[in-house]
PDB file of C-alpha atoms in Angstrom:
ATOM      1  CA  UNK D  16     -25.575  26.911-116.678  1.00  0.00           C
ATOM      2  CA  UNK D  17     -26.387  28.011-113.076  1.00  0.00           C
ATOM      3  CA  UNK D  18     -29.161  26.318-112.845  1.00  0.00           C
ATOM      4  CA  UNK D  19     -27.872  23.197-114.311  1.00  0.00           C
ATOM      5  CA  UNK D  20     -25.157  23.411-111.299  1.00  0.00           C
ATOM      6  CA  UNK D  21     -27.507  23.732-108.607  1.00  0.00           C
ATOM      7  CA  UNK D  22     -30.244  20.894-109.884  1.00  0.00           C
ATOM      8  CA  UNK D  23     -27.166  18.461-109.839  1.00  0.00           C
ATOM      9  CA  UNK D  24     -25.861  19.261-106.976  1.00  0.00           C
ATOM     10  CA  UNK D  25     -29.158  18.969-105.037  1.00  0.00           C
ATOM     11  CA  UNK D  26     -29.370  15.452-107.538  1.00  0.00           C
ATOM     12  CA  UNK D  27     -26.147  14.357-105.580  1.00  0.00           C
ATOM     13  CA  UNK D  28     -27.071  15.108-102.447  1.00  0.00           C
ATOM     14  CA  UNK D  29     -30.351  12.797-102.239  1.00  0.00           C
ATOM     15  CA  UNK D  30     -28.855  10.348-103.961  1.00  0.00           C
ATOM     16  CA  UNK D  31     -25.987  10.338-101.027  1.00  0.00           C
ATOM     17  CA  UNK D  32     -29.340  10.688 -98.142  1.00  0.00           C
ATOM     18  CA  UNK D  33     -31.215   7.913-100.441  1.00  0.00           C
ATOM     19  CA  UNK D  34     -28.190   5.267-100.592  1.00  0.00           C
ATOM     20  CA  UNK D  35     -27.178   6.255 -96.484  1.00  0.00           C
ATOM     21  CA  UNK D  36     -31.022   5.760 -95.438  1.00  0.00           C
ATOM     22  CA  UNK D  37     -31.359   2.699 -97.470  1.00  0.00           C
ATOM     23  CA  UNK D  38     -28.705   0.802 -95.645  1.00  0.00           C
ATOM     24  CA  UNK D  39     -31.508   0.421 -92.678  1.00  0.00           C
ATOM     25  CA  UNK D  40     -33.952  -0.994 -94.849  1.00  0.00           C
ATOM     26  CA  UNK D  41     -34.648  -4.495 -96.055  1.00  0.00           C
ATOM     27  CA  UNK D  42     -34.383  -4.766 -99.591  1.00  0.00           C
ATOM     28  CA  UNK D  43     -37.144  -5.605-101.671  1.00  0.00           C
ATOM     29  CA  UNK D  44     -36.768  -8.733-104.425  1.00  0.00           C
ATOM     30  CA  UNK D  45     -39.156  -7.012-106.412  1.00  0.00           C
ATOM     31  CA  UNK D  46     -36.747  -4.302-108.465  1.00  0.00           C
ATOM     32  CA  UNK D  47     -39.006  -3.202-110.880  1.00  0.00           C
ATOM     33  CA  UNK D  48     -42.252  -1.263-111.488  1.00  0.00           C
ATOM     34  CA  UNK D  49     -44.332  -0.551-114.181  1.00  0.00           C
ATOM     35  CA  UNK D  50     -46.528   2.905-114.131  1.00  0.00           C
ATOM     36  CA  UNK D  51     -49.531   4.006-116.633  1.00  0.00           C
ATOM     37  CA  UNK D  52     -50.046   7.728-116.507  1.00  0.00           C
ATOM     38  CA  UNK D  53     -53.347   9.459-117.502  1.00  0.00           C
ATOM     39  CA  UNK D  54     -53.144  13.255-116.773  1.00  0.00           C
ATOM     40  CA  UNK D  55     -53.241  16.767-118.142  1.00  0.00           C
ATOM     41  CA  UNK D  56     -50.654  19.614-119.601  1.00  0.00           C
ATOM     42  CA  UNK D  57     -49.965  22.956-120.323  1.00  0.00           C
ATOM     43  CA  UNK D  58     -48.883  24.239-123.824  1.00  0.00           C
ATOM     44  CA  UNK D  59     -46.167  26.293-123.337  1.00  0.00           C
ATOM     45  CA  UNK D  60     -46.391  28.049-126.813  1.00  0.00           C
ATOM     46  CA  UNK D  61     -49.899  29.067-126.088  1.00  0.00           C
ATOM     47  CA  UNK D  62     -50.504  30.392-122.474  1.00  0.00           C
ATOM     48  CA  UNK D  63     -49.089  34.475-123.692  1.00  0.00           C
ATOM     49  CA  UNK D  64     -51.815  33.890-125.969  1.00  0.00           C
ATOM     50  CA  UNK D  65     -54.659  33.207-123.298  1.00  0.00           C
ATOM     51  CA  UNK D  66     -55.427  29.559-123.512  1.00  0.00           C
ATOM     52  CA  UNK D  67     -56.791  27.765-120.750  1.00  0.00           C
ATOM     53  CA  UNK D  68     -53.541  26.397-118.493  1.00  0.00           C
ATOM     54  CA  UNK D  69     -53.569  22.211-118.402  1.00  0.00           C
ATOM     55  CA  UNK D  70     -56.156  21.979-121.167  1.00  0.00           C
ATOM     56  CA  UNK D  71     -54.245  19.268-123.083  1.00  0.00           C
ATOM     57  CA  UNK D  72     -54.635  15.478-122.744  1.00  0.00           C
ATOM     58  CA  UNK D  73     -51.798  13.406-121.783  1.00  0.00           C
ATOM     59  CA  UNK D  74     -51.167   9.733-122.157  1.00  0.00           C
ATOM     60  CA  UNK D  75     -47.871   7.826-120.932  1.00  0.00           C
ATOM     61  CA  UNK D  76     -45.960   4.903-119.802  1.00  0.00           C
ATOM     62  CA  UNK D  77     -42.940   4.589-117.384  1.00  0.00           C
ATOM     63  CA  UNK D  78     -40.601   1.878-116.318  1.00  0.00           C
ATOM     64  CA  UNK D  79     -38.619   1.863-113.213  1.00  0.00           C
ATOM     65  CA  UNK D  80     -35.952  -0.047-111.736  1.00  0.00           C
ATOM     66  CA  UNK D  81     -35.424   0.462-108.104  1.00  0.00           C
ATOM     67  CA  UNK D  82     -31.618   0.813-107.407  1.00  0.00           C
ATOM     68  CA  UNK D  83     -32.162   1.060-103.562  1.00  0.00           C
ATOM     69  CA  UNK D  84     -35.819   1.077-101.802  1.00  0.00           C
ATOM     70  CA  UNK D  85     -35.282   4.561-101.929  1.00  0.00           C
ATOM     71  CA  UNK D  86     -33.925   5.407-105.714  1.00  0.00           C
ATOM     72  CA  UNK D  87     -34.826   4.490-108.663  1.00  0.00           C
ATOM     73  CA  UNK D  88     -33.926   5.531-112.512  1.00  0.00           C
ATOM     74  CA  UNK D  89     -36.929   5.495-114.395  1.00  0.00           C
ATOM     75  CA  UNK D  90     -37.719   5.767-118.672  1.00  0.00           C
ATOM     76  CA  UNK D  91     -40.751   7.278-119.458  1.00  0.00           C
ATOM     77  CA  UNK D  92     -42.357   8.261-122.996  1.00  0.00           C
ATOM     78  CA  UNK D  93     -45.538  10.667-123.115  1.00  0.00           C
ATOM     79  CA  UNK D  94     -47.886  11.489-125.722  1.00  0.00           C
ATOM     80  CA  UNK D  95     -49.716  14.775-125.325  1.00  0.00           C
ATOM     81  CA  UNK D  96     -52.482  14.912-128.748  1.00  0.00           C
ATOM     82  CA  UNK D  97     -53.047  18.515-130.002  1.00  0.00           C
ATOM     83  CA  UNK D  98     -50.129  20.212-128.839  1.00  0.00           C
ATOM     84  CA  UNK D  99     -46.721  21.179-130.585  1.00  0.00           C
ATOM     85  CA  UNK D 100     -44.533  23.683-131.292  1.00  0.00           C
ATOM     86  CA  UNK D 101     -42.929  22.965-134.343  1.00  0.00           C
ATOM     87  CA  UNK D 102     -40.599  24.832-137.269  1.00  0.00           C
ATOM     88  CA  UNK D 103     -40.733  24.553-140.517  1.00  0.00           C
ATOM     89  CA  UNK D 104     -37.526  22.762-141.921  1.00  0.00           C
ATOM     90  CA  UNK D 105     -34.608  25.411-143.903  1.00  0.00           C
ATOM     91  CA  UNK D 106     -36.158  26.890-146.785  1.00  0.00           C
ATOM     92  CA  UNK D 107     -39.580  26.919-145.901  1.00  0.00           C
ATOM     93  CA  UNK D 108     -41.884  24.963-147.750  1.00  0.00           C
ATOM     94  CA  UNK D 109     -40.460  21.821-150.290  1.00  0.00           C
ATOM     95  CA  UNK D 110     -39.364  22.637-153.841  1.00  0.00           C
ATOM     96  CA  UNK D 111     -42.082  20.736-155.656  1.00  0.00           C
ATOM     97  CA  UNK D 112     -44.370  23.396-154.429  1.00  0.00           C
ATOM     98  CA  UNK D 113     -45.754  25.710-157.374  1.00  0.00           C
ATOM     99  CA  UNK D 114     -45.695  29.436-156.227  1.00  0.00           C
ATOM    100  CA  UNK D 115     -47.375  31.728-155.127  1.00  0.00           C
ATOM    101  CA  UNK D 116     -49.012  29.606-152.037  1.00  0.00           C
ATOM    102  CA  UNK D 117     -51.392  30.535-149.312  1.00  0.00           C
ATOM    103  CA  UNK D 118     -51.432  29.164-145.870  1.00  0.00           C
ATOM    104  CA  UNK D 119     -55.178  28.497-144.872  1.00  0.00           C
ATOM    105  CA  UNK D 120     -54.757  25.961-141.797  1.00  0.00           C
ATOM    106  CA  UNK D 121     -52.174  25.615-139.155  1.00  0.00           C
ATOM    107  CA  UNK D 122     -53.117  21.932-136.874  1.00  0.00           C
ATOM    108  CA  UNK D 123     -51.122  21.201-133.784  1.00  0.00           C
ATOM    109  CA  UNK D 124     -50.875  17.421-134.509  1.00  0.00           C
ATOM    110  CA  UNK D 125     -48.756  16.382-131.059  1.00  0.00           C
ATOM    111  CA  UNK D 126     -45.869  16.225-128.906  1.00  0.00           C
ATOM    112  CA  UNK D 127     -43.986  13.118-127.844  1.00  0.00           C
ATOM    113  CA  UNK D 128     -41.889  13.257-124.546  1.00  0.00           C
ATOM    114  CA  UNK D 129     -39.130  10.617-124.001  1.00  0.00           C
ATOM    115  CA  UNK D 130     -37.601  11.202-120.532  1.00  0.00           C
ATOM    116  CA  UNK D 131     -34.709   9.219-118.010  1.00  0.00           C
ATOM    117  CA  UNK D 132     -35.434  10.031-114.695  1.00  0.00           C
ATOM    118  CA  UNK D 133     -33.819   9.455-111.201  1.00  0.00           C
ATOM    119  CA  UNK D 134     -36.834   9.467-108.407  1.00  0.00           C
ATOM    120  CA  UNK D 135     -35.993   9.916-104.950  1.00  0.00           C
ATOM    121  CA  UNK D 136     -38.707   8.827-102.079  1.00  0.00           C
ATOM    122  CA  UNK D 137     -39.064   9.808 -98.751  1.00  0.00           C
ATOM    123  CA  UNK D 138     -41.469   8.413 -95.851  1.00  0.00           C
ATOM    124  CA  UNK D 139     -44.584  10.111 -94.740  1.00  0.00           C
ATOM    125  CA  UNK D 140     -45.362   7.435 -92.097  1.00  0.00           C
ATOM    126  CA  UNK D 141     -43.463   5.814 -89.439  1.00  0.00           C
ATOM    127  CA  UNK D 142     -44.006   2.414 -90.321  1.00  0.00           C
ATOM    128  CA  UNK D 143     -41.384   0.576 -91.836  1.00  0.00           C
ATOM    129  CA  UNK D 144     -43.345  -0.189 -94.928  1.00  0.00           C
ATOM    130  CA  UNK D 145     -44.688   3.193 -95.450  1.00  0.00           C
ATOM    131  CA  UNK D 146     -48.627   3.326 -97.099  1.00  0.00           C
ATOM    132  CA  UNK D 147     -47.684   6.710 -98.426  1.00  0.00           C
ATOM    133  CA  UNK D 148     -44.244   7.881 -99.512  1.00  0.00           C
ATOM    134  CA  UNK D 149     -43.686  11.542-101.440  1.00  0.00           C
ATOM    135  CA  UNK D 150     -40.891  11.741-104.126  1.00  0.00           C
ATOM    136  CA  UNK D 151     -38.746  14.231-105.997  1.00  0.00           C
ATOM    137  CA  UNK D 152     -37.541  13.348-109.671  1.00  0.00           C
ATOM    138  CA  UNK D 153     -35.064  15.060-111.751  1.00  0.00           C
ATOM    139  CA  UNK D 154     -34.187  14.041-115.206  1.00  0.00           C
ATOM    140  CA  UNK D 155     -33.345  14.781-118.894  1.00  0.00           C
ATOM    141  CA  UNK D 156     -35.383  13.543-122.141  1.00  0.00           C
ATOM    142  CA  UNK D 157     -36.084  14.399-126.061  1.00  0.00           C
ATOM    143  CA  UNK D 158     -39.437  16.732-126.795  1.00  0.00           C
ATOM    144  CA  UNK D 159     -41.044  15.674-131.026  1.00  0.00           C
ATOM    145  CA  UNK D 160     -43.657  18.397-131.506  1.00  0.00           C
ATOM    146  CA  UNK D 161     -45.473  17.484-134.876  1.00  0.00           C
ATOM    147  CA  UNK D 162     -47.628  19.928-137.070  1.00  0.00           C
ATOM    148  CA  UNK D 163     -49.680  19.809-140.652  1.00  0.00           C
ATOM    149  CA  UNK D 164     -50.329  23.031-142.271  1.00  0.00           C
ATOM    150  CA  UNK D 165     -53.329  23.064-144.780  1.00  0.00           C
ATOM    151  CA  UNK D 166     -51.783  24.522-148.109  1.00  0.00           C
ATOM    152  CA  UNK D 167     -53.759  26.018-150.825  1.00  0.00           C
ATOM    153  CA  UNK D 168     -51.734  26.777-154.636  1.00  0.00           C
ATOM    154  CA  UNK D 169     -53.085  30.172-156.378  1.00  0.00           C
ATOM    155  CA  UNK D 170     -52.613  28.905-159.086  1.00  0.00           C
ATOM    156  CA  UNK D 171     -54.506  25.881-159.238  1.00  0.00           C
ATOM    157  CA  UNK D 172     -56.538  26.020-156.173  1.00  0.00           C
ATOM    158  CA  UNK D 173     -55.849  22.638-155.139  1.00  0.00           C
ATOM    159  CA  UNK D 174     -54.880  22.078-151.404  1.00  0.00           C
ATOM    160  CA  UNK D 175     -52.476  19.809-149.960  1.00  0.00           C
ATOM    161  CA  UNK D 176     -51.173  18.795-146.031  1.00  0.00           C
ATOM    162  CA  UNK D 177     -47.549  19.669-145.823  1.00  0.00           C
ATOM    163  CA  UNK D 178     -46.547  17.889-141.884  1.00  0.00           C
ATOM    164  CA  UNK D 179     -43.598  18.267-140.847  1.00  0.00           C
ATOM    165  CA  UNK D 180     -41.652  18.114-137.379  1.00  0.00           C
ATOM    166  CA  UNK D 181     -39.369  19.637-134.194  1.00  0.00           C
ATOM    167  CA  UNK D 182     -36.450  17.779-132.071  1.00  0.00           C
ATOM    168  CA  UNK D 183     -35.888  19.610-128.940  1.00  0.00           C
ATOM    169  CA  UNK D 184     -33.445  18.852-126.329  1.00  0.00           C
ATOM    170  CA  UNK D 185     -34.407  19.278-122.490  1.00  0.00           C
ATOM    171  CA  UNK D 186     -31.489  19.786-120.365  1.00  0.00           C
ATOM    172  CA  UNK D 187     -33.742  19.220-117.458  1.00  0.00           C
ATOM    173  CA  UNK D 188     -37.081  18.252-116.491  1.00  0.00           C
ATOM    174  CA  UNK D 189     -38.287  17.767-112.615  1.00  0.00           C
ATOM    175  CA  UNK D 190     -41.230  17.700-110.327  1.00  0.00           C
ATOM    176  CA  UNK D 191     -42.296  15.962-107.115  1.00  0.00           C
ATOM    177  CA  UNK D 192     -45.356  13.512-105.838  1.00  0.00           C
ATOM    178  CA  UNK D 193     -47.020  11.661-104.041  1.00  0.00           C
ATOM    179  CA  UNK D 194     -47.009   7.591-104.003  1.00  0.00           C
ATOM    180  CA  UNK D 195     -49.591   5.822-102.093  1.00  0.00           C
ATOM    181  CA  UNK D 196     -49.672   1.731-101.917  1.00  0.00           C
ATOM    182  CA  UNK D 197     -52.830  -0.007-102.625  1.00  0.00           C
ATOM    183  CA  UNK D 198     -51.799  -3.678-102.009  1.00  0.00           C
ATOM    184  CA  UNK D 199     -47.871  -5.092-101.958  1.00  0.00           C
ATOM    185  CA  UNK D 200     -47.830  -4.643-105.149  1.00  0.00           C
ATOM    186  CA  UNK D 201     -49.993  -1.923-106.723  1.00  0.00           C
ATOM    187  CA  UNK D 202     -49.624   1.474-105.740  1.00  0.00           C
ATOM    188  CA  UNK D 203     -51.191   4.483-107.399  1.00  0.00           C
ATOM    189  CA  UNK D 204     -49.344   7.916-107.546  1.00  0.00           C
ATOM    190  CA  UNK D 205     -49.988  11.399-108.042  1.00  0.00           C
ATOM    191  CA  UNK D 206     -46.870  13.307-110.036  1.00  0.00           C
ATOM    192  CA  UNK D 207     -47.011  17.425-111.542  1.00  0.00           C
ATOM    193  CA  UNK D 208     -43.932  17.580-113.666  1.00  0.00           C
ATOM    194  CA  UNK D 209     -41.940  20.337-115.539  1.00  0.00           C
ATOM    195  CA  UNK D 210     -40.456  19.864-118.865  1.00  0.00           C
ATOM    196  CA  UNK D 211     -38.091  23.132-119.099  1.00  0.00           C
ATOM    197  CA  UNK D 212     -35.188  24.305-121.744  1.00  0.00           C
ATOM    198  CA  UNK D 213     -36.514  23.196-124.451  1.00  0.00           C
ATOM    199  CA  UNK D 214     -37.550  27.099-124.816  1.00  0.00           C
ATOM    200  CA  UNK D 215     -40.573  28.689-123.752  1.00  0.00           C
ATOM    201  CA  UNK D 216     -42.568  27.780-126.446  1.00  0.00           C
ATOM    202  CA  UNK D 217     -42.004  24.207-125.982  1.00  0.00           C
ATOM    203  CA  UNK D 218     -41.922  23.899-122.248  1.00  0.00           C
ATOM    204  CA  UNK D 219     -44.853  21.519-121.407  1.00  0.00           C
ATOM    205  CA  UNK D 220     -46.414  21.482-117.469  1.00  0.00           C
ATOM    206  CA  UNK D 221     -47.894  17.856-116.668  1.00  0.00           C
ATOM    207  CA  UNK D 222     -50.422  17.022-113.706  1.00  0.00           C
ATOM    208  CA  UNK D 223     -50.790  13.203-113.547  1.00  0.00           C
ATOM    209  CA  UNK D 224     -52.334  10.251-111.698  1.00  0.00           C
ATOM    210  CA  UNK D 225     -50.659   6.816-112.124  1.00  0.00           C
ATOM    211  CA  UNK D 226     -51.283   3.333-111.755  1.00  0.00           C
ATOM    212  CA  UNK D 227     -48.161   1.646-110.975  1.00  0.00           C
ATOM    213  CA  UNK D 228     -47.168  -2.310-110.597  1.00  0.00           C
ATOM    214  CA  UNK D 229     -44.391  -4.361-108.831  1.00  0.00           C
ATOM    215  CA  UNK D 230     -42.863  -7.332-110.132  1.00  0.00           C
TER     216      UNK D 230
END
């Protein structure tokens, strides 16, 4: 709960610097901005087991409505292939199942990330339009992890693909960047995120470069 405290307080306090700063500026008509992510992650649920850190693929989207030229809320959705942490529904396995069974495959199908973010920027440069602008972005989201187990019966010896999935809840997910304009309206950015208490087994740690657009 502590830390929940402190991440919201420090939330409340650039959102006060954002909205005081942004009084000085002129505002921009353009409001929002679309961003496609390419990038990398970390499996949580592997690294005690000695995988290599930000070995995982990640593909996502984001759209984001600037509130002042400083803040902006953002809704962003992920999809990171071959990755998840998932556990098997109450009961185990379904009833149609014919016992005794044997496990002989375990694939980590993937993990979805839907997130709402609020991004707060801050100049690099002196010039009133800034080419380069870092930003810190706190948030909370929904984590689907989806797995198939391979499923062999003893007594038939047929095999089947039992899939199944995991909801997790992330209290809080935040990272910082870096957001460099290309033209007016293109810009590309660089963002490493952290998508905590979801558990450690489900925590994912994202490095990605995005391509964003203004209109």
């Amino acid at each position: 709960m502590k830390p929940l405290i402190a991440i919201l307080s420090i939330a409340i306090v650039l959102l006060c610097y954002g909205v005081d700063l942004s009084a000085q500026e002129k505002k921009d008509d353009k409001k929002w901005e679309i961003t496609g992510y390419l990038g990398t992650g970390e499996r949580g649920s592997e690294n005690r087991y000695g995988s290599t850190f930000f070995d995982v693929l990640n593909f996502g989207v984001g759209l984001e409505y600037f509130i002042t030229p400083r803040i902006s809320i953002e809704g962003q959705i992920n999809y990171l292939p071959n990755t998840a942490y998932a556990l098997p529904p109450y009961g185990g396995l379904p009833p149609w199942w014919e016992a005794p069974i044997h496990i002989i495959g375990h694939e980590q199908k993937y993990r979805l990330l839907w997130d709402v973010n609020f991004l707060f920027y801050f100049d690099l440069t002196k010039f009133k339009k800034p080419a380069m602008r870092w930003f810190l972005t706190v948030g909370t989201g929904f984590q689907y992890d989806r797995v198939e187990d391979i499923i062999v019966s003893l007594k038939t010896l047929e095999q089947f693909k039992y899939g199944y999935g995991s909801f997790w809840f992330q209290m809080i997910n935040f990272g910082a960047g870096f957001n460099v304009n290309i033209t007016r309206d293109w810009a590309l950015r660089l963002i490493y995120k952290i998508h905590t208490f979801a558990g450690e087994e489900a925590q994912t740690n994202r490095i990605a470069l995005g391509l964003s657009y203004r209109f």
